[in-house]
Amino acid sequence: MAGIVEVLLSLLDVLEAEARSLRMGFLRVVSALLVLVVAGLLVLGGLLVLLWAAYLWFSSLIAPPLAALLVSLLSLLLAAGLWWRARSMLR
């Protein structure tokens, strides 16, 4: 009977240690995902400012509606190229 109690207690100790390890791993994954979300938002903000700067630069050279059209076409071409590249990487 004492042997069964010792086995159960050691099993509970192992389960407690595994649960603690799982919790720490989960917290690290959640923290890393939060950092990735913030980094993604910063990249998106940087790209938007870059497009806005390109629009301002082109609008000083040509009419503003044409500058907006040019910047939008360039960004669409860039997006299509990245989409094509990602698609070819998955094949």
PDB file of C-alpha atoms in Angstrom, residues 4-91:
ATOM      1  CA  ILE A   4       1.250   2.699  -4.366  1.00  0.00           C
ATOM      2  CA  VAL A   5       1.054   5.936  -2.382  1.00  0.00           C
ATOM      3  CA  GLU A   6       4.705   6.718  -3.213  1.00  0.00           C
ATOM      4  CA  VAL A   7       4.116   6.033  -6.910  1.00  0.00           C
ATOM      5  CA  LEU A   8       1.033   8.278  -6.908  1.00  0.00           C
ATOM      6  CA  LEU A   9       2.886  11.076  -5.102  1.00  0.00           C
ATOM      7  CA  SER A  10       5.804  10.881  -7.514  1.00  0.00           C
ATOM      8  CA  LEU A  11       3.358  10.875 -10.425  1.00  0.00           C
ATOM      9  CA  LEU A  12       1.712  14.011  -9.023  1.00  0.00           C
ATOM     10  CA  ASP A  13       5.131  15.664  -8.668  1.00  0.00           C
ATOM     11  CA  VAL A  14       5.940  14.883 -12.285  1.00  0.00           C
ATOM     12  CA  LEU A  15       2.546  16.192 -13.437  1.00  0.00           C
ATOM     13  CA  GLU A  16       3.044  19.392 -11.460  1.00  0.00           C
ATOM     14  CA  ALA A  17       6.475  19.958 -12.995  1.00  0.00           C
ATOM     15  CA  GLU A  18       5.134  19.278 -16.496  1.00  0.00           C
ATOM     16  CA  ALA A  19       2.219  21.675 -15.966  1.00  0.00           C
ATOM     17  CA  ARG A  20       4.620  24.398 -14.816  1.00  0.00           C
ATOM     18  CA  SER A  21       6.828  23.784 -17.849  1.00  0.00           C
ATOM     19  CA  LEU A  22       3.811  23.859 -20.170  1.00  0.00           C
ATOM     20  CA  ARG A  23       2.619  27.136 -18.659  1.00  0.00           C
ATOM     21  CA  MET A  24       6.034  28.753 -19.105  1.00  0.00           C
ATOM     22  CA  GLY A  25       6.205  27.575 -22.722  1.00  0.00           C
ATOM     23  CA  PHE A  26       2.705  28.893 -23.363  1.00  0.00           C
ATOM     24  CA  LEU A  27       3.614  32.282 -21.910  1.00  0.00           C
ATOM     25  CA  ARG A  28       6.711  32.468 -24.111  1.00  0.00           C
ATOM     26  CA  VAL A  29       4.690  31.644 -27.225  1.00  0.00           C
ATOM     27  CA  VAL A  30       2.036  34.241 -26.378  1.00  0.00           C
ATOM     28  CA  SER A  31       4.719  36.850 -25.677  1.00  0.00           C
ATOM     29  CA  ALA A  32       6.443  36.106 -28.980  1.00  0.00           C
ATOM     30  CA  LEU A  33       3.126  36.378 -30.847  1.00  0.00           C
ATOM     31  CA  LEU A  34       2.427  39.744 -29.246  1.00  0.00           C
ATOM     32  CA  VAL A  35       5.860  41.000 -30.286  1.00  0.00           C
ATOM     33  CA  LEU A  36       5.197  39.763 -33.837  1.00  0.00           C
ATOM     34  CA  VAL A  37       1.847  41.573 -33.937  1.00  0.00           C
ATOM     35  CA  VAL A  38       3.461  44.832 -32.817  1.00  0.00           C
ATOM     36  CA  ALA A  39       6.250  44.376 -35.369  1.00  0.00           C
ATOM     37  CA  GLY A  40       3.689  43.705 -38.096  1.00  0.00           C
ATOM     38  CA  LEU A  41       1.755  46.848 -37.194  1.00  0.00           C
ATOM     39  CA  LEU A  42       4.952  48.898 -37.288  1.00  0.00           C
ATOM     40  CA  VAL A  43       5.850  47.485 -40.702  1.00  0.00           C
ATOM     41  CA  LEU A  44       2.368  48.269 -41.979  1.00  0.00           C
ATOM     42  CA  GLY A  45       2.618  51.812 -40.657  1.00  0.00           C
ATOM     43  CA  GLY A  46       6.028  52.215 -42.269  1.00  0.00           C
ATOM     44  CA  LEU A  47       4.732  51.004 -45.624  1.00  0.00           C
ATOM     45  CA  LEU A  48       1.779  53.392 -45.454  1.00  0.00           C
ATOM     46  CA  VAL A  49       4.089  56.321 -44.719  1.00  0.00           C
ATOM     47  CA  LEU A  50       6.350  55.214 -47.571  1.00  0.00           C
ATOM     48  CA  LEU A  51       3.398  55.181 -49.978  1.00  0.00           C
ATOM     49  CA  TRP A  52       2.270  58.568 -48.721  1.00  0.00           C
ATOM     50  CA  ALA A  53       5.780  59.984 -49.234  1.00  0.00           C
ATOM     51  CA  ALA A  54       5.855  58.560 -52.758  1.00  0.00           C
ATOM     52  CA  TYR A  55       2.498  60.192 -53.441  1.00  0.00           C
ATOM     53  CA  LEU A  56       3.736  63.553 -52.170  1.00  0.00           C
ATOM     54  CA  TRP A  57       6.876  63.308 -54.265  1.00  0.00           C
ATOM     55  CA  PHE A  58       5.006  62.313 -57.433  1.00  0.00           C
ATOM     56  CA  SER A  59       2.356  64.977 -56.831  1.00  0.00           C
ATOM     57  CA  SER A  60       5.081  67.630 -56.929  1.00  0.00           C
ATOM     58  CA  LEU A  61       6.076  66.342 -60.387  1.00  0.00           C
ATOM     59  CA  ILE A  62       2.669  65.548 -61.926  1.00  0.00           C
ATOM     60  CA  ALA A  63      -0.983  66.238 -61.152  1.00  0.00           C
ATOM     61  CA  PRO A  64      -2.145  64.821 -57.781  1.00  0.00           C
ATOM     62  CA  PRO A  65      -4.763  62.443 -59.256  1.00  0.00           C
ATOM     63  CA  LEU A  66      -2.113  60.987 -61.576  1.00  0.00           C
ATOM     64  CA  ALA A  67       0.306  60.725 -58.675  1.00  0.00           C
ATOM     65  CA  ALA A  68      -2.301  58.815 -56.654  1.00  0.00           C
ATOM     66  CA  LEU A  69      -2.922  56.533 -59.618  1.00  0.00           C
ATOM     67  CA  LEU A  70       0.794  55.925 -60.100  1.00  0.00           C
ATOM     68  CA  VAL A  71       1.413  55.128 -56.429  1.00  0.00           C
ATOM     69  CA  SER A  72      -1.582  52.791 -56.283  1.00  0.00           C
ATOM     70  CA  LEU A  73      -0.475  50.987 -59.445  1.00  0.00           C
ATOM     71  CA  LEU A  74       3.056  50.604 -58.099  1.00  0.00           C
ATOM     72  CA  SER A  75       1.793  49.222 -54.800  1.00  0.00           C
ATOM     73  CA  LEU A  76      -0.543  46.808 -56.612  1.00  0.00           C
ATOM     74  CA  LEU A  77       2.318  45.626 -58.825  1.00  0.00           C
ATOM     75  CA  LEU A  78       4.502  45.096 -55.778  1.00  0.00           C
ATOM     76  CA  ALA A  79       1.722  43.171 -54.019  1.00  0.00           C
ATOM     77  CA  ALA A  80       1.121  41.021 -57.104  1.00  0.00           C
ATOM     78  CA  GLY A  81       4.832  40.263 -57.377  1.00  0.00           C
ATOM     79  CA  LEU A  82       5.017  39.248 -53.729  1.00  0.00           C
ATOM     80  CA  TRP A  83       1.885  37.127 -54.087  1.00  0.00           C
ATOM     81  CA  TRP A  84       3.335  35.400 -57.162  1.00  0.00           C
ATOM     82  CA  ARG A  85       6.626  34.781 -55.339  1.00  0.00           C
ATOM     83  CA  ALA A  86       4.872  33.289 -52.311  1.00  0.00           C
ATOM     84  CA  ARG A  87       2.731  31.099 -54.565  1.00  0.00           C
ATOM     85  CA  SER A  88       5.766  29.816 -56.451  1.00  0.00           C
ATOM     86  CA  MET A  89       7.524  29.033 -53.153  1.00  0.00           C
ATOM     87  CA  LEU A  90       4.634  26.776 -52.110  1.00  0.00           C
ATOM     88  CA  ARG A  91       4.758  24.632 -55.235  1.00  0.00           C
TER      89      ARG A  91
END
